[in-house]
XYZ file of C-alpha atoms in Angstrom:
716
model
C -22.462 -3.220 48.260
C -22.969 0.265 47.051
C -19.552 1.611 48.198
C -17.886 4.025 45.874
C -14.469 5.523 46.266
C -14.633 9.098 47.632
C -12.769 11.500 45.387
C -9.415 12.865 46.832
C -9.953 15.291 49.590
C -7.838 18.136 48.071
C -9.302 17.475 44.381
C -10.095 20.742 42.894
C -10.689 19.798 39.404
C -12.834 17.424 37.367
C -9.670 16.105 35.759
C -8.353 15.059 39.015
C -11.403 13.306 40.066
C -11.684 11.518 36.622
C -7.998 10.382 36.729
C -8.574 8.970 40.366
C -11.943 7.075 39.342
C -10.048 5.538 36.276
C -7.058 4.605 38.352
C -9.636 2.884 40.508
C -11.220 1.270 37.696
C -7.973 -0.473 36.657
C -6.898 -1.014 40.225
C -7.063 -4.162 42.397
C -10.306 -3.370 44.321
C -13.247 -4.961 42.927
C -16.620 -2.924 42.904
C -19.988 -4.673 42.857
C -22.246 -4.433 39.882
C -24.714 -2.057 41.570
C -22.176 0.111 43.228
C -22.481 3.828 42.554
C -18.895 3.846 41.423
C -20.083 2.885 37.852
C -22.477 5.630 37.704
C -19.759 8.203 38.473
C -17.438 6.562 36.003
C -19.789 6.531 33.196
C -20.753 10.362 33.843
C -17.219 11.461 33.604
C -16.013 14.075 31.051
C -13.061 12.339 29.732
C -10.427 15.024 29.291
C -7.192 13.333 30.381
C -4.556 10.982 29.096
C -4.772 7.310 30.392
C -1.569 5.917 31.470
C -3.225 2.804 33.241
C -4.231 -0.457 31.904
C -6.703 -3.091 33.327
C -4.043 -5.495 35.005
C -6.246 -6.693 37.620
C -9.354 -7.796 35.404
C -9.111 -11.471 36.508
C -9.668 -10.491 40.070
C -12.000 -7.449 39.774
C -14.095 -8.608 36.663
C -14.549 -4.775 35.728
C -14.456 -5.697 32.072
C -17.244 -7.817 32.381
C -19.113 -5.213 34.596
C -18.524 -2.397 32.307
C -19.941 -4.637 29.402
C -23.099 -5.198 31.698
C -23.538 -1.472 32.198
C -23.071 -0.799 28.482
C -25.798 -3.503 27.901
C -28.033 -1.483 30.390
C -27.255 2.028 28.834
C -28.113 0.783 25.377
C -31.416 -0.728 26.466
C -32.366 2.547 28.025
C -31.246 4.416 24.839
C -33.472 2.214 22.884
C -36.247 3.010 25.220
C -35.858 6.744 24.678
C -36.326 6.362 21.078
C -33.302 8.423 20.193
C -34.377 11.408 22.477
C -31.158 13.420 23.632
C -30.601 12.737 27.225
C -27.875 11.855 29.945
C -28.445 8.354 28.633
C -26.379 8.958 25.544
C -23.651 10.514 27.349
C -23.518 7.370 29.610
C -23.835 4.867 26.705
C -21.009 6.541 24.689
C -18.906 6.588 27.729
C -19.606 3.215 28.316
C -18.845 1.900 24.856
C -15.610 4.074 24.848
C -14.336 2.546 28.024
C -15.105 -0.934 26.831
C -13.563 -0.514 23.456
C -10.323 0.802 24.926
C -9.883 -1.797 27.576
C -11.237 -4.762 25.687
C -8.826 -4.027 22.833
C -5.887 -3.751 25.174
C -6.840 -7.239 26.668
C -7.413 -8.831 23.055
C -4.004 -7.536 21.593
C -1.902 -8.340 24.589
C -3.071 -12.012 25.309
C -1.539 -14.008 28.197
C -2.874 -17.294 26.811
C -3.875 -19.063 23.749
C -7.601 -18.875 24.750
C -7.852 -15.285 25.805
C -9.002 -16.337 29.371
C -8.199 -13.102 30.631
C -11.336 -11.560 29.050
C -13.073 -13.071 32.177
C -16.447 -12.537 30.539
C -18.391 -13.790 33.759
C -18.924 -12.592 37.272
C -17.513 -14.361 40.272
C -19.787 -16.835 41.930
C -20.154 -14.770 45.242
C -20.538 -11.477 43.278
C -23.622 -9.669 44.592
C -25.905 -8.686 41.617
C -29.073 -6.795 41.372
C -32.327 -8.839 41.905
C -33.545 -8.653 38.188
C -30.174 -9.672 36.787
C -30.052 -13.169 35.536
C -26.879 -14.689 36.593
C -27.029 -17.674 34.114
C -27.060 -15.437 31.041
C -23.793 -15.144 29.092
C -22.493 -11.432 29.231
C -21.501 -11.590 25.732
C -24.675 -12.765 24.517
C -26.371 -10.115 26.513
C -23.980 -7.510 25.244
C -24.309 -8.362 21.457
C -28.037 -8.571 21.531
C -28.240 -4.986 22.822
C -25.471 -3.566 20.647
C -27.146 -5.175 17.610
C -30.686 -4.051 18.713
C -29.454 -0.594 18.979
C -27.876 -0.776 15.637
C -30.668 -2.417 13.904
C -33.582 -0.490 15.462
C -32.530 3.119 15.934
C -32.368 5.251 12.923
C -28.957 7.299 12.349
C -29.712 11.030 12.991
C -27.689 14.031 14.156
C -28.542 12.741 17.904
C -27.638 9.076 17.505
C -24.835 9.184 14.989
C -22.128 9.359 17.447
C -23.248 6.329 19.366
C -23.724 4.283 16.191
C -20.196 5.292 15.252
C -18.750 4.340 18.527
C -20.740 1.182 18.643
C -19.233 0.175 15.200
C -15.951 0.827 16.374
C -16.687 -1.407 19.422
C -17.903 -4.117 17.139
C -14.481 -4.209 15.304
C -12.668 -4.242 18.560
C -14.807 -7.256 19.819
C -14.427 -9.235 16.746
C -10.674 -8.658 16.402
C -10.135 -11.995 18.334
C -10.107 -13.397 14.802
C -6.723 -11.798 14.544
C -5.427 -14.380 17.174
C -6.283 -17.412 15.208
C -4.774 -19.184 12.433
C -5.864 -18.731 8.795
C -7.777 -21.957 8.902
C -10.641 -21.708 11.293
C -10.585 -24.462 13.990
C -12.683 -25.640 16.793
C -10.336 -24.210 19.384
C -10.577 -20.702 18.053
C -12.095 -18.292 20.730
C -14.308 -15.601 19.298
C -16.906 -15.005 21.975
C -18.549 -11.837 20.623
C -18.672 -13.239 16.979
C -20.101 -16.402 18.252
C -22.782 -14.379 20.182
C -23.628 -12.337 17.241
C -24.175 -15.507 15.286
C -26.510 -16.764 17.857
C -29.079 -13.896 17.374
C -32.549 -14.319 16.213
C -33.192 -14.126 12.478
C -35.140 -10.877 12.798
C -32.552 -9.038 14.528
C -29.829 -10.247 12.053
C -31.871 -9.100 9.183
C -32.446 -5.695 10.760
C -28.534 -5.315 11.269
C -27.658 -6.375 7.817
C -30.260 -3.883 6.465
C -29.008 -1.030 8.814
C -25.355 -1.612 7.729
C -26.067 -1.539 4.075
C -28.441 1.386 4.371
C -25.556 3.287 6.163
C -23.217 2.433 3.187
C -25.861 3.478 0.625
C -27.067 6.664 2.302
C -23.629 7.765 3.731
C -25.097 9.908 6.486
C -22.972 12.801 7.587
C -21.823 12.946 11.186
C -21.828 16.244 13.092
C -19.483 18.423 11.199
C -18.294 20.597 14.056
C -17.706 20.057 17.844
C -20.015 22.645 18.700
C -22.970 20.766 17.064
C -21.822 17.553 18.658
C -21.763 19.068 22.212
C -25.086 20.417 21.656
C -26.558 17.035 21.062
C -25.119 15.406 23.950
C -24.715 17.880 26.723
C -26.706 20.509 28.632
C -25.655 23.342 30.661
C -22.358 23.828 28.537
C -20.748 20.819 30.427
C -17.574 19.460 28.769
C -17.944 15.995 27.758
C -17.042 12.816 26.163
C -15.982 14.327 22.785
C -12.799 15.500 24.586
C -10.996 12.220 23.744
C -7.659 11.071 24.925
C -4.684 10.259 22.813
C -2.944 7.325 24.583
C -1.870 4.046 23.187
C -4.527 2.154 24.589
C -6.986 4.321 22.930
C -5.372 4.631 19.664
C -8.013 2.747 17.790
C -11.296 4.496 18.799
C -11.073 7.789 16.636
C -13.830 10.242 16.942
C -16.038 10.963 14.055
C -15.523 14.711 14.100
C -11.699 14.137 14.505
C -12.046 12.084 11.395
C -13.844 14.830 9.517
C -11.321 17.575 10.707
C -8.238 15.593 9.757
C -9.562 14.070 6.586
C -8.505 15.253 3.165
C -11.037 13.469 1.297
C -14.347 14.322 2.776
C -16.300 14.165 -0.310
C -15.281 10.485 -1.223
C -14.800 8.953 2.274
C -17.593 8.706 4.878
C -16.483 7.071 8.253
C -19.884 5.781 9.288
C -20.315 4.206 5.726
C -16.872 2.815 5.775
C -17.177 1.407 9.230
C -20.549 -0.145 8.573
C -19.105 -1.892 5.516
C -16.147 -3.358 7.455
C -18.444 -4.603 10.194
C -20.673 -6.284 7.517
C -17.677 -7.993 5.667
C -16.297 -9.312 8.824
C -19.734 -10.702 9.638
C -20.713 -12.271 6.508
C -17.315 -14.109 6.291
C -17.048 -15.509 9.699
C -17.230 -19.334 9.780
C -17.347 -21.114 13.156
C -15.875 -24.475 13.183
C -17.501 -26.903 15.455
C -16.712 -30.584 16.433
C -19.290 -33.212 16.022
C -18.938 -36.563 17.927
C -20.669 -39.390 16.312
C -20.877 -42.916 17.615
C -20.563 -45.487 14.992
C -21.545 -49.027 16.196
C -20.167 -52.121 14.340
C -23.253 -54.309 13.852
C -21.686 -56.785 11.255
C -22.040 -59.689 13.670
C -25.214 -59.664 15.504
C -23.945 -61.948 18.186
C -21.092 -59.825 18.955
C -21.394 -57.054 21.742
C -21.963 -53.729 20.856
C -18.605 -51.675 20.581
C -19.267 -48.138 19.688
C -16.468 -46.486 17.932
C -16.007 -42.671 18.344
C -15.583 -40.795 15.250
C -15.010 -36.849 15.707
C -15.946 -34.619 12.686
C -15.760 -31.013 12.289
C -17.983 -28.690 10.473
C -19.015 -25.152 9.932
C -22.111 -23.727 11.388
C -24.519 -21.649 8.909
C -23.661 -17.824 9.099
C -26.951 -16.010 9.486
C -25.565 -12.777 8.207
C -24.046 -14.319 4.984
C -27.718 -15.991 4.518
C -29.217 -12.589 5.002
C -27.163 -10.801 2.412
C -27.788 -13.620 -0.117
C -31.550 -13.394 0.473
C -31.704 -9.700 0.289
C -34.437 -8.516 -2.127
C -35.173 -5.249 -3.980
C -37.630 -2.883 -2.218
C -39.205 -2.366 -5.536
C -40.557 -5.872 -5.548
C -41.925 -5.644 -1.946
C -45.615 -5.280 -3.164
C -45.444 -8.316 -5.546
C -43.873 -10.514 -2.843
C -46.711 -9.520 -0.331
C -49.427 -10.479 -2.988
C -48.258 -14.166 -3.132
C -44.529 -14.557 -3.449
C -43.661 -13.836 0.030
C -40.264 -15.463 1.469
C -40.312 -17.508 4.519
C -39.136 -15.408 7.435
C -37.606 -11.995 7.512
C -36.192 -10.541 4.378
C -33.731 -7.665 4.001
C -35.282 -5.067 1.703
C -32.920 -2.724 -0.004
C -33.053 -0.171 -2.933
C -31.081 -1.946 -5.364
C -30.948 1.031 -7.657
C -29.224 3.153 -4.906
C -26.996 0.264 -4.077
C -25.978 -0.157 -7.635
C -25.121 3.459 -7.887
C -23.244 3.536 -4.606
C -21.076 0.672 -5.588
C -20.529 2.371 -9.123
C -19.046 5.541 -7.180
C -16.853 3.544 -4.751
C -15.411 0.750 -6.583
C -11.928 2.342 -6.378
C -11.909 1.078 -2.723
C -11.217 -2.560 -2.395
C -13.900 -3.066 0.276
C -16.470 -2.041 -2.112
C -15.135 -4.553 -4.698
C -15.455 -7.355 -2.079
C -18.929 -6.245 -1.311
C -19.835 -6.415 -5.113
C -18.333 -9.761 -5.262
C -20.157 -11.142 -2.393
C -23.427 -9.804 -3.918
C -23.070 -10.898 -7.469
C -21.629 -14.402 -6.331
C -24.174 -14.998 -3.507
C -27.335 -13.046 -4.348
C -29.201 -14.214 -7.468
C -31.623 -11.427 -7.464
C -28.943 -8.505 -7.094
C -26.972 -10.431 -10.007
C -30.235 -10.322 -12.100
C -30.966 -6.696 -11.321
C -27.296 -5.931 -12.597
C -27.698 -7.836 -15.608
C -30.949 -5.881 -16.650
C -29.463 -2.519 -16.061
C -29.133 -0.372 -19.353
C -26.223 1.609 -17.743
C -23.807 -1.283 -17.228
C -20.926 1.283 -17.696
C -21.805 2.529 -14.055
C -20.022 -0.521 -12.555
C -17.907 -1.614 -15.704
C -16.032 1.580 -16.144
C -14.498 1.622 -12.779
C -13.728 -1.980 -12.810
C -11.966 -1.618 -16.093
C -10.220 1.692 -15.131
C -8.940 -0.292 -11.972
C -7.548 -3.180 -14.002
C -5.935 -0.652 -16.299
C -3.891 0.533 -13.457
C -3.264 -3.024 -12.139
C 0.276 -2.195 -11.274
C -0.750 0.126 -8.656
C -3.550 -2.425 -7.116
C -3.086 -5.443 -4.921
C -3.343 -8.805 -6.538
C -6.367 -9.690 -4.581
C -8.160 -6.806 -5.819
C -7.269 -7.743 -9.393
C -8.759 -11.181 -8.775
C -11.826 -9.833 -7.216
C -12.672 -7.579 -10.346
C -11.809 -10.225 -12.570
C -14.059 -12.813 -11.059
C -16.854 -10.149 -10.987
C -16.429 -9.907 -14.764
C -16.404 -13.611 -15.304
C -19.771 -14.031 -13.336
C -21.380 -11.234 -15.450
C -20.013 -12.773 -18.541
C -21.870 -16.102 -17.714
C -24.958 -14.320 -19.150
C -25.506 -14.035 -22.937
C -27.710 -10.966 -22.571
C -24.652 -9.094 -20.869
C -22.501 -10.205 -23.437
C -24.757 -8.854 -26.204
C -25.638 -5.570 -24.544
C -21.998 -4.415 -23.683
C -21.368 -4.234 -27.431
C -24.442 -2.025 -28.071
C -23.129 0.799 -25.610
C -20.971 3.220 -27.382
C -18.485 5.152 -25.410
C -17.486 8.737 -26.773
C -14.019 8.394 -25.446
C -11.823 6.693 -22.538
C -9.699 9.471 -21.256
C -7.773 7.261 -18.913
C -6.610 4.997 -21.670
C -3.201 6.391 -22.790
C -1.775 3.903 -25.035
C -4.283 4.303 -27.995
C -6.837 7.001 -28.549
C -10.264 5.298 -28.120
C -12.917 7.089 -29.942
C -16.546 5.828 -30.088
C -15.601 2.552 -29.027
C -18.172 -0.002 -27.809
C -18.031 -0.955 -23.777
C -17.529 -4.600 -25.071
C -14.468 -3.745 -27.063
C -13.021 -1.834 -24.175
C -13.442 -4.717 -21.969
C -11.666 -7.071 -24.503
C -8.762 -4.519 -24.586
C -8.585 -4.453 -20.747
C -8.688 -8.294 -20.306
C -5.900 -8.642 -22.919
C -3.807 -5.800 -21.153
C -4.325 -7.734 -17.912
C -2.935 -10.944 -19.434
C -0.036 -8.830 -20.839
C 0.628 -7.390 -17.392
C 0.442 -10.866 -15.877
C 2.858 -12.283 -18.230
C 5.498 -9.906 -17.410
C 4.670 -9.282 -13.497
C 2.583 -11.613 -11.739
C 2.765 -14.741 -13.838
C -0.196 -16.328 -12.192
C -2.052 -19.090 -13.867
C -5.328 -18.399 -12.058
C -5.352 -14.861 -13.602
C -4.568 -16.041 -17.110
C -7.413 -18.590 -16.683
C -9.978 -16.104 -15.464
C -9.260 -13.688 -18.061
C -9.327 -16.047 -21.041
C -12.533 -17.665 -19.526
C -14.291 -14.398 -19.637
C -13.193 -13.645 -23.101
C -14.341 -16.996 -24.290
C -17.781 -16.440 -22.700
C -17.959 -13.255 -24.636
C -16.619 -14.314 -27.896
C -20.104 -15.745 -29.619
C -21.769 -12.552 -28.878
C -19.209 -10.044 -30.010
C -20.679 -7.221 -32.308
C -18.316 -4.788 -34.327
C -15.294 -5.303 -32.433
C -13.154 -2.277 -32.780
C -10.059 -2.452 -35.057
C -7.763 -1.894 -32.081
C -9.624 -4.730 -29.893
C -9.352 -6.975 -32.884
C -5.531 -6.398 -33.397
C -5.003 -6.948 -29.572
C -6.879 -10.292 -29.664
C -4.579 -11.626 -32.534
C -1.570 -10.105 -30.510
C -2.869 -12.152 -27.534
C -2.276 -15.333 -29.254
C 1.223 -14.220 -30.604
C 2.149 -13.098 -26.885
C 1.125 -16.603 -25.517
C 2.930 -18.280 -28.429
C 6.199 -16.547 -27.511
C 5.855 -17.814 -23.995
C 5.034 -21.355 -25.354
C 7.963 -21.337 -27.566
C 10.314 -20.157 -24.885
C 9.062 -23.126 -22.704
C 9.516 -25.707 -25.575
C 13.202 -24.508 -25.993
C 13.992 -24.552 -22.307
C 12.512 -27.842 -21.760
C 14.419 -29.443 -24.876
C 17.581 -27.917 -23.573
C 16.918 -29.751 -20.273
C 16.320 -32.906 -21.763
C 19.453 -32.871 -23.954
C 21.693 -32.298 -20.669
C 19.589 -34.727 -18.621
C 22.560 -37.371 -18.693
C 24.752 -34.888 -16.510
C 21.664 -33.199 -14.630
C 19.705 -34.287 -11.652
C 17.027 -31.818 -12.187
C 14.495 -34.224 -13.647
C 11.915 -32.463 -11.286
C 12.526 -29.170 -13.035
C 11.857 -30.874 -16.463
C 8.494 -32.150 -14.907
C 7.707 -28.610 -13.778
C 8.494 -27.263 -17.089
C 6.285 -29.849 -18.904
C 3.475 -28.843 -16.454
C 3.835 -25.320 -17.241
C 3.977 -26.114 -21.183
C 0.749 -27.829 -20.819
C -0.851 -25.053 -19.174
C 0.242 -22.566 -21.923
C -0.879 -25.055 -24.567
C -4.368 -25.048 -22.906
C -4.252 -21.082 -23.025
C -3.324 -21.219 -26.887
C -6.266 -23.491 -27.489
C -8.666 -21.306 -25.420
C -7.494 -18.149 -27.573
C -8.031 -20.398 -30.897
C -11.403 -21.379 -29.612
C -12.294 -17.556 -28.923
C -11.365 -16.599 -32.431
C -13.188 -19.634 -33.741
C -16.322 -18.736 -32.140
C -16.069 -15.083 -33.584
C -15.679 -16.372 -37.042
C -18.175 -19.087 -36.653
C -21.042 -17.349 -35.001
C -20.352 -13.500 -35.812
C -17.983 -13.098 -38.637
C -20.430 -10.985 -40.830
C -20.584 -8.563 -37.790
C -16.896 -8.225 -37.072
C -14.849 -7.399 -40.387
C -12.186 -5.815 -38.230
C -11.386 -9.352 -36.612
C -11.187 -10.808 -40.169
C -8.708 -7.947 -41.132
C -6.493 -8.607 -37.967
C -6.279 -12.222 -38.713
C -5.363 -11.486 -42.370
C -2.845 -8.833 -41.414
C -1.121 -11.274 -38.856
C -1.867 -14.529 -40.451
C 1.669 -15.573 -40.182
C 1.615 -16.162 -36.408
C -0.606 -19.126 -36.707
C 1.668 -20.829 -39.347
C 3.908 -22.357 -36.924
C 1.054 -24.320 -35.322
C -0.790 -25.713 -38.353
C 0.439 -29.243 -37.509
C 0.149 -29.332 -33.602
C -2.142 -31.981 -32.605
C -3.951 -29.797 -30.137
C -4.522 -26.886 -32.633
C -4.790 -28.397 -36.233
C -8.657 -28.700 -36.220
C -9.192 -25.171 -34.852
C -6.713 -23.726 -37.290
C -8.635 -25.401 -40.052
C -11.432 -23.138 -39.601
C -9.206 -20.143 -39.428
C -7.507 -20.986 -42.605
C -10.690 -21.711 -44.121
C -11.597 -17.975 -43.620
C -8.154 -16.887 -44.694
C -8.522 -18.766 -48.035
C -12.086 -17.467 -48.575
C -10.789 -13.846 -48.402
C -7.275 -14.342 -49.730
C -8.614 -16.054 -53.076
C -11.114 -13.159 -53.641
C -8.696 -10.557 -53.005
C -6.228 -12.203 -55.448
C -9.076 -12.416 -57.997
C -9.819 -8.814 -57.801
C -7.870 -6.415 -59.789
C -6.812 -3.272 -58.041
C -5.336 -0.173 -59.333
C -2.497 0.704 -57.214
C -1.711 -0.683 -53.721
C -4.011 -2.203 -51.208
C -4.586 0.455 -48.450
C -5.955 -0.403 -44.982
C -9.179 1.353 -45.983
C -9.594 -0.615 -49.174
C -8.819 -3.999 -47.653
C -11.487 -3.280 -44.916
C -14.078 -2.190 -47.545
C -13.359 -5.490 -49.404
C -13.739 -7.532 -46.341
C -16.870 -5.775 -45.468
C -18.326 -6.209 -48.923
C -17.435 -10.284 -49.012
C -18.675 -10.733 -45.743
C -22.158 -10.494 -47.364
C -21.337 -13.504 -49.377
C -20.051 -15.522 -46.513
C -21.884 -18.654 -45.903
C -19.708 -20.580 -43.520
C -19.054 -23.385 -45.923
C -16.417 -25.866 -44.780
C -16.484 -24.544 -41.199
C -16.371 -27.206 -38.525
C -18.785 -26.447 -35.547
C -17.390 -26.891 -32.131
C -19.178 -26.871 -28.845
C -19.248 -23.293 -27.441
C -16.920 -22.807 -24.541
C -18.774 -21.566 -21.398
C -16.851 -21.102 -18.309
C -18.556 -20.636 -14.856
C -17.228 -19.409 -11.702
C -17.510 -21.725 -8.641
C -16.288 -20.700 -5.070
C -14.723 -23.466 -3.109
C -16.487 -25.052 -0.353
C -14.297 -23.450 2.236
C -13.304 -20.110 1.031
C -12.828 -18.816 4.546
C -9.019 -19.570 4.239
C -8.818 -16.774 1.900
C -11.586 -14.371 2.842
C -11.217 -14.052 6.615
C -7.460 -12.740 6.323
C -8.248 -10.816 3.353
C -11.187 -8.978 5.060
C -8.851 -8.066 8.252
C -6.182 -6.877 5.998
C -8.424 -4.478 4.560
C -9.917 -3.605 7.986
C -6.354 -2.944 9.354
C -5.542 -0.744 6.446
C -8.459 1.442 6.274
C -10.285 2.154 9.455
C -7.457 3.308 11.550
C -7.569 0.264 13.510
C -3.901 -0.256 14.681
C -3.262 -3.609 16.234
C -0.174 -5.132 18.151
C 1.616 -6.847 15.347
C 3.207 -9.513 17.747
C -0.290 -10.757 18.505
C -1.394 -11.372 14.678
C -1.445 -14.866 13.806
C -4.224 -14.825 10.981
C -1.679 -13.858 8.435
C 1.874 -13.195 7.970
C 2.955 -9.586 8.908
C 6.036 -7.627 8.024
C 7.110 -6.370 11.391
C 8.984 -3.543 9.776
C 6.194 -2.460 7.635
C 3.655 0.249 8.256
C 0.654 -1.333 9.976
C -1.668 0.415 7.565
C -0.277 -1.693 4.644
C -0.246 -5.172 6.078
C -2.096 -6.543 3.227
C 0.321 -4.925 0.690
C 3.506 -6.281 2.393
C 1.995 -9.870 2.802
C 3.232 -12.871 0.727
C -0.233 -12.983 -1.113
C 0.882 -15.989 -2.991
C 1.226 -18.083 0.112
C -1.232 -21.055 0.269
C -2.110 -20.480 -3.481
C -3.668 -16.978 -2.860
C -7.074 -17.551 -4.460
C -7.414 -21.183 -3.936
C -11.013 -20.772 -3.534
C -11.582 -19.557 -7.071
C -12.047 -22.090 -9.649
C -13.214 -21.915 -13.300
C -15.234 -24.591 -14.664
C -16.446 -25.923 -17.974
C -20.117 -26.446 -17.915
C -20.771 -30.046 -18.856
């Protein structure tokens, strides 16, 4: 039972002994769980390149056994409370072995259900007396991995093990890459399922730790010497001397990351990896089958004939719930005094989280975290809305949208939806016009001096629509931009001259697109007799209807400003007067007529007074604007029709997983050094000739409607 292979008789170096033991590990002979072989293996200094792979796991069950030993090592590491010891050496070796070989088996599957993982011991396997043979190994493992992550603080002593465990988590959860984009009951994700089954207190502690890692961004040991001193005594070489084989190309050492990185100031591997793990966890959806028996009792005399009906449903994700229920640590005392939540609650420093997100929004994973928070956590959304320094978040968002041509379409969508969610609050719409920016150096098309944050937001949203018209041509993007502008409109205050001009130009841009569609449709209708393309005409008519709706929304935006905020926005009046000819072709349009009546009511008011006023010389821009400002004081809104204010709200579809699960893994693959066998990926389309680190850039992101889970609704 305790047999262990003796090292080669003529072995004179540690490397040869290590190579022999690793070869034995992947070989045909099976070693019992209690064999001394495992202790020798886990105490190895890994200094060689591996050329062998676990081809005999079905017979030896060595993967299951190394995972059990990893669990035991983590239990002992938790008991030592972070004290440096040989326990950490064994734990790091165990997690490293586990990561390498688990990754190899996952990305080289021999069957659809990954049977070759063999996460169980053989029935006749001898085990220690205290080992419960009926426990699932993946549950035992994930409980101990998550317990260590959630209960042991990150310190110079523990940081390397924390990092390796986060790497292992990504490897273990990568079984999702082998599933289709729509989760189904046949998907096999044993480690994710085990993570979902943990008790709520442990789940909350893990979410808390991952977010704290992201916020605090702890630095790992910056030199190999420092790292060695943590884990090894008597100057022994150790596990930090990693290998560079194909099997081990994912698990990158933290200190190697620091040595090779050119952006240490902006990147933090432990923080980044913590966020990747969190995003995978909170967006996981397990699909299960529910068998219901339906009995037809319409005829009491008839015999009972149960009819089997099979339904599928998604189980509750405890990590997503923990994030949604996270609370600001500043309100901890108030909750204790009488407003306590049922069950464990994640307590976070919202102020630090807000500032960290503001610094990191150039990264797409930070954008996805911000989206998850403002969309799902009402407390965090409320916290954001009452901050007086909204520019901390808005400026990086607007700068990213400004450079939309260099961003992924998914990132643009996420940012626009965040703005839409924020714009649902009237106090937000009012406060952004009170914050004056001295300058916007990254905006190159026009000098923006002493511009309000609200004016800049209007400018960037309109610029995004213009970009979409020329490049993406996506209806959802148009809808989201216009919905946000509509929410902002009644609260506009002192909109800048440039923003006002762009707002009128927005109507002109959309009207040109509308007119082109009308011409194309009419041309097709004229040639219908000789054409079989009736479907094309229908498609063009549908697109024409969409742009009719867009034009109406823009007119409603202008109406809302003129109806509720005209005296405060003379520049908007000036811009409408300056380009009033763009509205003329639509005065008789049945969808626009009533809205244009209000605009022409305003034009008539100011035009008539301007005609009546004698002027010496020409009307300059300054004189016209001064005239508008003076006459705004006498504006009473007479003759204006009052329309119900538009208010758009964002609603996530009931099954957003079809977008988010592939999206999260595209981000993980592109950012954490996690290379994966492209042939095995079925979660999303992969360009086999593309660089593996830019899978998500090469993907046809418009397949399946891209952001089908994004929906903008009118409030009733």
